[in-house]
Short mmCIF file of C-alpha atoms in Angstrom, two decimals:
data_model
loop_
_atom_site.label_atom_id
_atom_site.label_comp_id
_atom_site.label_asym_id
_atom_site.label_seq_id
_atom_site.Cartn_x
_atom_site.Cartn_y
_atom_site.Cartn_z
CA MET A 1 -32.07 87.93 182.56
CA LYS A 2 -33.79 84.83 181.24
CA TYR A 3 -30.91 82.58 182.33
CA THR A 4 -27.91 82.53 184.63
CA LYS A 5 -24.34 82.91 183.42
CA HIS A 6 -23.67 79.21 183.79
CA ASP A 7 -26.89 78.32 181.95
CA ALA A 8 -26.10 80.65 179.04
CA LYS A 9 -24.79 77.95 176.68
CA ASP A 10 -27.77 75.67 177.26
CA TYR A 11 -30.22 78.56 176.87
CA ALA A 12 -28.63 79.72 173.60
CA ARG A 13 -28.59 76.19 172.16
CA GLU A 14 -32.35 75.98 172.65
CA ASN A 15 -33.41 79.57 171.91
CA MET A 16 -30.84 81.11 169.57
CA ARG A 17 -31.98 79.35 166.42
CA GLY A 18 -33.19 80.01 162.91
CA ILE A 19 -32.72 83.17 160.86
CA TRP A 20 -31.39 86.27 162.61
CA ALA A 21 -30.98 89.50 160.62
CA ALA A 22 -28.57 92.42 161.08
CA ALA A 23 -30.60 95.63 161.18
CA LEU A 24 -29.79 98.72 159.14
CA ASN A 25 -30.63 101.87 161.08
CA PRO A 26 -32.81 104.44 159.27
CA PHE A 27 -31.62 108.03 159.75
CA ASN A 28 -33.75 111.10 159.06
CA ASP A 29 -32.69 113.97 156.81
CA ASP A 30 -31.35 115.77 159.90
CA MET A 31 -29.33 112.60 160.67
CA SER A 32 -31.28 111.75 163.82
CA LEU A 33 -32.32 108.14 164.35
CA ASN A 34 -35.72 107.49 162.80
CA GLU A 35 -37.22 105.61 165.74
CA ALA A 36 -40.66 105.21 164.18
CA GLY A 37 -39.10 103.90 160.98
CA LEU A 38 -36.97 101.41 162.87
CA ARG A 39 -39.99 100.16 164.79
CA ALA A 40 -41.96 99.76 161.57
CA ASN A 41 -39.12 97.76 160.00
CA ILE A 42 -38.82 95.52 163.06
CA ARG A 43 -42.53 94.77 163.03
CA HIS A 44 -42.38 93.87 159.32
CA TRP A 45 -39.34 91.67 159.84
CA ILE A 46 -40.95 89.78 162.71
CA ASP A 47 -44.63 89.76 161.78
CA ASP A 48 -44.43 89.41 158.00
CA LEU A 49 -41.05 87.78 157.33
CA GLU A 50 -40.98 85.60 160.50
CA ILE A 51 -37.37 86.50 161.25
CA GLN A 52 -36.49 84.91 164.58
CA GLY A 53 -33.90 87.32 165.92
CA LEU A 54 -32.27 90.69 165.25
CA PHE A 55 -28.67 91.87 165.46
CA ILE A 56 -28.82 95.51 166.57
CA ALA A 57 -26.27 98.34 166.33
CA GLY A 58 -23.72 96.39 164.35
CA LYS A 59 -21.73 97.44 161.30
CA GLN A 60 -24.86 97.30 159.15
CA GLY A 61 -26.45 99.67 161.67
CA GLU A 62 -23.54 102.14 161.45
CA PHE A 63 -22.78 101.88 165.16
CA PHE A 64 -19.43 103.55 164.47
CA SER A 65 -21.27 106.80 163.67
CA MET A 66 -23.52 106.74 166.74
CA SER A 67 -23.07 108.22 170.21
CA ILE A 68 -23.11 105.96 173.25
CA GLU A 69 -26.57 107.23 174.19
CA GLU A 70 -27.88 106.57 170.69
CA ARG A 71 -26.56 103.04 170.78
CA LYS A 72 -28.26 102.46 174.12
CA ARG A 73 -31.51 103.84 172.75
CA ASN A 74 -31.12 101.56 169.74
CA PHE A 75 -30.94 98.57 172.13
CA GLU A 76 -34.03 99.69 174.02
CA ILE A 77 -36.18 100.15 170.90
CA ALA A 78 -35.29 96.68 169.65
CA VAL A 79 -36.00 95.03 173.00
CA GLU A 80 -39.35 96.83 173.27
CA GLU A 81 -40.46 95.88 169.76
CA CYS A 82 -39.19 92.31 169.79
CA ALA A 83 -40.53 91.58 173.29
CA ASP A 84 -41.32 87.86 173.32
CA ASP A 85 -41.70 87.69 169.53
CA ALA A 86 -38.02 87.54 168.52
CA GLY A 87 -34.56 87.42 170.04
CA VAL A 88 -32.24 90.42 170.34
CA ILE A 89 -28.45 90.43 170.15
CA VAL A 90 -26.70 93.81 170.30
CA SER A 91 -23.20 94.90 169.40
CA VAL A 92 -21.35 96.54 172.30
CA SER A 93 -18.06 96.64 170.42
CA ASP A 94 -15.66 99.49 171.05
CA GLN A 95 -11.90 99.78 171.26
CA ASN A 96 -12.30 101.28 174.73
CA MET A 97 -13.15 98.45 177.11
CA ASP A 98 -14.89 100.70 179.65
CA THR A 99 -17.23 101.90 176.89
CA ALA A 100 -17.90 98.35 175.71
CA LEU A 101 -18.62 97.21 179.27
CA ASP A 102 -20.94 100.18 179.86
CA LEU A 103 -22.88 99.25 176.74
CA ALA A 104 -22.89 95.58 177.75
CA ARG A 105 -24.32 96.34 181.18
CA HIS A 106 -27.02 98.46 179.57
CA ALA A 107 -27.86 95.62 177.19
CA GLN A 108 -28.05 93.23 180.12
CA ASP A 109 -30.22 95.62 182.17
CA CYS A 110 -32.63 96.58 179.38
CA GLY A 111 -33.45 92.98 178.48
CA ALA A 112 -31.35 92.11 175.43
CA ASP A 113 -30.85 88.36 175.07
CA TYR A 114 -27.17 88.40 174.08
CA ILE A 115 -24.33 90.73 173.13
CA VAL A 116 -21.74 90.65 170.35
CA VAL A 117 -18.14 91.68 171.01
CA HIS A 118 -15.99 92.19 167.92
CA ALA A 119 -12.40 91.03 167.96
CA PRO A 120 -10.44 94.21 168.77
CA VAL A 121 -7.87 95.96 166.60
CA LEU A 122 -4.51 94.85 168.05
CA SER A 123 -1.83 97.18 166.76
CA PHE A 124 1.65 95.64 166.54
CA VAL A 125 0.58 92.38 168.29
CA GLN A 126 1.97 89.31 166.54
CA ASP A 127 1.02 86.48 168.94
CA ARG A 128 -2.68 87.16 169.59
CA ASP A 129 -3.92 84.01 171.30
CA GLU A 130 -3.41 85.02 174.95
CA VAL A 131 -4.38 88.64 174.30
CA LEU A 132 -7.70 87.59 172.78
CA TYR A 133 -8.42 85.00 175.44
CA GLN A 134 -7.87 87.52 178.24
CA TYR A 135 -9.90 90.12 176.34
CA TYR A 136 -13.00 87.94 176.17
CA LYS A 137 -12.42 86.58 179.67
CA ARG A 138 -12.65 90.12 181.05
CA PHE A 139 -16.11 90.46 179.57
CA CYS A 140 -17.17 87.05 180.83
CA ASP A 141 -15.88 87.76 184.32
CA ARG A 142 -17.81 91.03 184.56
CA LEU A 143 -21.09 90.08 182.86
CA ASP A 144 -23.83 87.47 183.12
CA ILE A 145 -25.28 87.92 179.63
CA GLY A 146 -24.45 85.47 176.83
CA ILE A 147 -21.64 86.70 174.59
CA ALA A 148 -20.98 86.06 170.91
CA MET A 149 -17.51 86.51 169.49
CA TRP A 150 -17.14 88.09 166.07
CA SER A 151 -14.05 87.72 163.95
CA HIS A 152 -13.88 89.57 160.62
CA PRO A 153 -11.21 91.10 158.36
CA ASP A 154 -11.91 94.65 159.56
CA SER A 155 -9.95 93.87 162.72
CA GLY A 156 -6.82 93.49 160.60
CA TYR A 157 -6.54 89.73 161.29
CA LEU A 158 -8.72 86.64 161.67
CA MET A 159 -9.04 84.78 164.95
CA GLN A 160 -7.71 81.25 164.48
CA PRO A 161 -10.04 78.29 165.14
CA GLU A 162 -7.84 77.09 168.02
CA THR A 163 -8.11 80.50 169.71
CA CYS A 164 -11.88 80.57 169.24
CA ALA A 165 -12.22 77.05 170.66
CA ARG A 166 -10.26 78.05 173.75
CA ILE A 167 -12.42 81.14 174.31
CA ALA A 168 -15.56 79.02 173.77
CA GLU A 169 -14.79 77.23 177.05
CA LEU A 170 -15.64 80.41 179.01
CA PRO A 171 -19.04 80.01 180.69
CA ASN A 172 -21.12 82.67 178.95
CA ILE A 173 -19.65 82.47 175.46
CA VAL A 174 -22.60 81.18 173.42
CA ALA A 175 -21.80 81.81 169.75
CA ILE A 176 -19.40 83.16 167.17
CA LYS A 177 -20.13 85.08 164.01
CA TYR A 178 -17.14 83.88 162.04
CA SER A 179 -16.65 85.98 158.90
CA VAL A 180 -13.79 83.91 157.54
CA PRO A 181 -13.07 81.54 154.63
CA ARG A 182 -15.24 78.43 154.73
CA GLU A 183 -12.40 76.03 155.55
CA MET A 184 -11.78 77.95 158.80
CA TYR A 185 -15.36 77.85 160.04
CA VAL A 186 -15.74 74.20 159.00
CA ARG A 187 -12.67 73.37 161.10
CA LEU A 188 -14.01 75.30 164.09
CA SER A 189 -17.42 73.64 163.78
CA HIS A 190 -15.81 70.20 163.92
CA MET A 191 -13.71 71.25 166.92
CA LEU A 192 -16.66 72.61 168.92
CA GLY A 193 -19.54 70.29 168.06
CA ASP A 194 -22.64 71.79 169.68
CA LYS A 195 -20.78 73.57 172.50
CA ILE A 196 -21.61 76.98 170.99
CA HIS A 197 -23.25 78.16 167.78
CA VAL A 198 -20.87 78.77 164.88
CA SER A 199 -22.27 80.92 162.10
CA THR A 200 -21.34 83.20 159.22
CA SER A 201 -23.20 85.90 157.33
CA ALA A 202 -22.95 84.35 153.83
CA GLU A 203 -26.56 83.54 152.94
CA GLU A 204 -25.54 81.53 149.86
CA GLU A 205 -23.66 79.12 152.17
CA TRP A 206 -26.41 78.82 154.79
CA LEU A 207 -28.20 75.77 153.37
CA ASP A 208 -24.95 73.84 152.85
CA ASN A 209 -23.98 74.59 156.45
CA ILE A 210 -27.29 73.27 157.76
CA GLU A 211 -26.87 70.07 155.78
CA GLU A 212 -23.14 69.45 156.15
CA LEU A 213 -22.38 70.99 159.56
CA GLY A 214 -25.71 70.74 161.38
CA TRP A 215 -25.94 74.50 161.91
CA LYS A 216 -29.09 75.82 163.57
CA LEU A 217 -28.38 79.59 163.47
CA TYR A 218 -27.95 82.13 160.69
CA LEU A 219 -26.10 85.03 162.37
CA CYS A 220 -26.52 87.28 160.41
CA SER A 221 -26.76 90.02 157.82
CA SER A 222 -29.36 91.82 155.72
CA PRO A 223 -30.45 89.05 153.26
CA PRO A 224 -33.39 87.95 155.45
CA TYR A 225 -35.17 91.26 154.72
CA HIS A 226 -33.51 92.06 151.36
CA LEU A 227 -34.33 88.72 149.69
CA GLN A 228 -37.87 88.44 151.06
CA THR A 229 -41.26 90.10 151.07
CA ALA A 230 -44.49 89.33 152.90
CA ASN A 231 -45.55 87.39 149.79
CA ASP A 232 -42.18 85.82 148.96
CA LYS A 233 -40.40 84.22 151.91
CA ARG A 234 -38.09 81.87 150.08
CA MET A 235 -35.20 82.14 152.55
CA HIS A 236 -37.60 81.25 155.35
CA ASP A 237 -39.07 78.43 153.25
CA TYR A 238 -35.79 76.76 152.28
CA THR A 239 -34.56 77.05 155.88
CA ARG A 240 -37.65 75.27 157.19
CA LEU A 241 -37.32 72.56 154.55
CA ALA A 242 -33.67 72.05 155.45
CA PHE A 243 -34.42 71.87 159.17
CA ASP A 244 -36.97 69.18 158.30
CA GLY A 245 -34.30 67.25 156.38
CA LYS A 246 -35.88 67.92 152.96
CA PHE A 247 -32.66 69.05 151.34
CA THR A 248 -33.54 68.41 147.68
CA GLU A 249 -36.63 70.59 147.99
CA ALA A 250 -34.69 73.16 150.01
CA ARG A 251 -32.00 73.44 147.33
CA ALA A 252 -34.60 74.06 144.64
CA VAL A 253 -36.06 76.97 146.63
CA ARG A 254 -32.60 78.29 147.57
CA ASP A 255 -31.45 78.20 143.94
CA SER A 256 -34.57 80.03 142.75
CA LEU A 257 -33.28 83.13 144.57
CA GLU A 258 -30.15 83.31 142.41
CA PRO A 259 -31.59 86.03 140.11
CA VAL A 260 -32.18 88.22 143.17
CA ARG A 261 -28.67 87.65 144.51
CA THR A 262 -27.18 88.37 141.10
CA ALA A 263 -29.20 91.56 140.68
CA MET A 264 -28.06 92.84 144.06
CA LYS A 265 -24.41 92.02 143.45
CA LYS A 266 -24.36 93.67 140.03
CA ALA A 267 -26.16 96.83 141.16
CA ARG A 268 -24.40 97.40 144.50
CA PRO A 269 -21.70 100.11 144.36
CA ALA A 270 -18.54 98.77 145.98
CA ASP A 271 -18.12 101.85 148.17
CA LYS A 272 -21.72 102.31 149.35
CA PRO A 273 -22.97 99.13 151.09
CA GLN A 274 -25.26 100.76 153.67
CA ALA A 275 -26.72 103.29 151.21
CA PHE A 276 -27.43 100.47 148.76
CA GLY A 277 -29.05 98.37 151.47
CA LYS A 278 -31.31 101.21 152.57
CA TYR A 279 -32.41 102.06 149.04
CA TRP A 280 -33.19 98.38 148.36
CA GLN A 281 -35.27 98.44 151.55
CA GLU A 282 -37.19 101.43 150.23
CA LEU A 283 -37.90 99.60 146.98
CA LEU A 284 -39.30 96.78 149.12
CA GLY A 285 -41.56 99.19 151.00
CA GLN A 286 -39.44 99.31 154.14
CA VAL A 287 -37.93 102.42 155.75
CA GLY A 288 -34.43 103.13 154.46
CA GLY A 289 -33.31 106.70 155.00
CA ARG A 290 -29.97 108.47 155.03
CA VAL A 291 -26.51 107.20 155.89
CA ARG A 292 -24.12 109.02 158.20
CA ALA A 293 -20.58 110.11 157.44
CA PRO A 294 -18.16 108.66 156.59
CA MET A 295 -20.55 106.51 154.54
CA LEU A 296 -21.56 107.88 151.13
CA GLU A 297 -25.02 108.45 149.66
CA LEU A 298 -26.12 107.03 146.30
CA THR A 299 -26.19 109.21 143.21
CA ASP A 300 -29.35 109.48 141.12
CA ALA A 301 -27.67 107.40 138.41
CA GLU A 302 -26.83 104.66 140.90
CA LYS A 303 -30.43 104.64 142.12
CA GLU A 304 -31.66 104.20 138.54
CA THR A 305 -29.34 101.22 138.07
CA ILE A 306 -30.47 99.64 141.32
CA LYS A 307 -34.16 100.25 140.54
CA ALA A 308 -33.78 98.55 137.16
CA ALA A 309 -32.07 95.56 138.78
CA PHE A 310 -34.77 95.36 141.45
CA ASP A 311 -37.59 95.50 138.93
CA GLY A 312 -36.13 92.55 137.01
CA CYS A 313 -34.98 90.35 139.89
CA GLY A 314 -38.19 88.34 140.36
CA LEU A 315 -39.08 89.11 143.96
CA ARG A 316 -42.83 88.90 144.43
CA ARG A 317 -44.27 91.97 146.10
#
């Protein structure tokens, strides 16, 4: 560990900054994890795109289709490749707390910087505040590693800002990925100040959140490696400009990516997010690969549509 439990907030404020990307996991034709492909992607993301941290084994990475041992191996590969070059946050989320704690201890032992714990599915629970507080407290009591909350609609509810602010008082809570309407994360940001990082995965809102809310962390999704190439790092560029207070210049660069965003939105099948993301990676020269059930593969016709959108989007290869 690079910090103690009671130093976790201070450490994260100083070191958990910039653009962090959520990694898609490449699977081979036999559905095994393509370790060499993942390593190659990580090196490209760090060395060429200058991404500052990676979110490993999350929903983008299809953790729900992976065995416990595969998830642990996923952590280890990321830690080995990132080393001192980029940060690593790993998802240990599972409905079974013993499983989540086992994964969390492995993350802590293998050298991950932080973990993410999704808000759990809470069947039939109407008043969630105390349940959620005690849930995260159990992790904090048993672990030293910094913990990020994650609230998103897949849980069947959204954690309220007041609940998140209460949980943020726990010693090793360092961040929240808050996949909620903007008014909710704005309210939480004002409540917390710089106590922990508040972030959301909407890239198109990132610049506004730097300027209006003082955010320092993009946590995180696939745009950092879908919107950029080694020769076209506009997300990186507008982020640096914004951090330097050059917001007019930053907006011009941010807005120039609109054709790419539009192309992706129009070409992405609504029922195949991971398959789309991996094929777009392949068009960029990265390693994409197969998706695992229950996710669906692209048809040839869908690939043709995506390829046409990619060719006309304006990304510089």
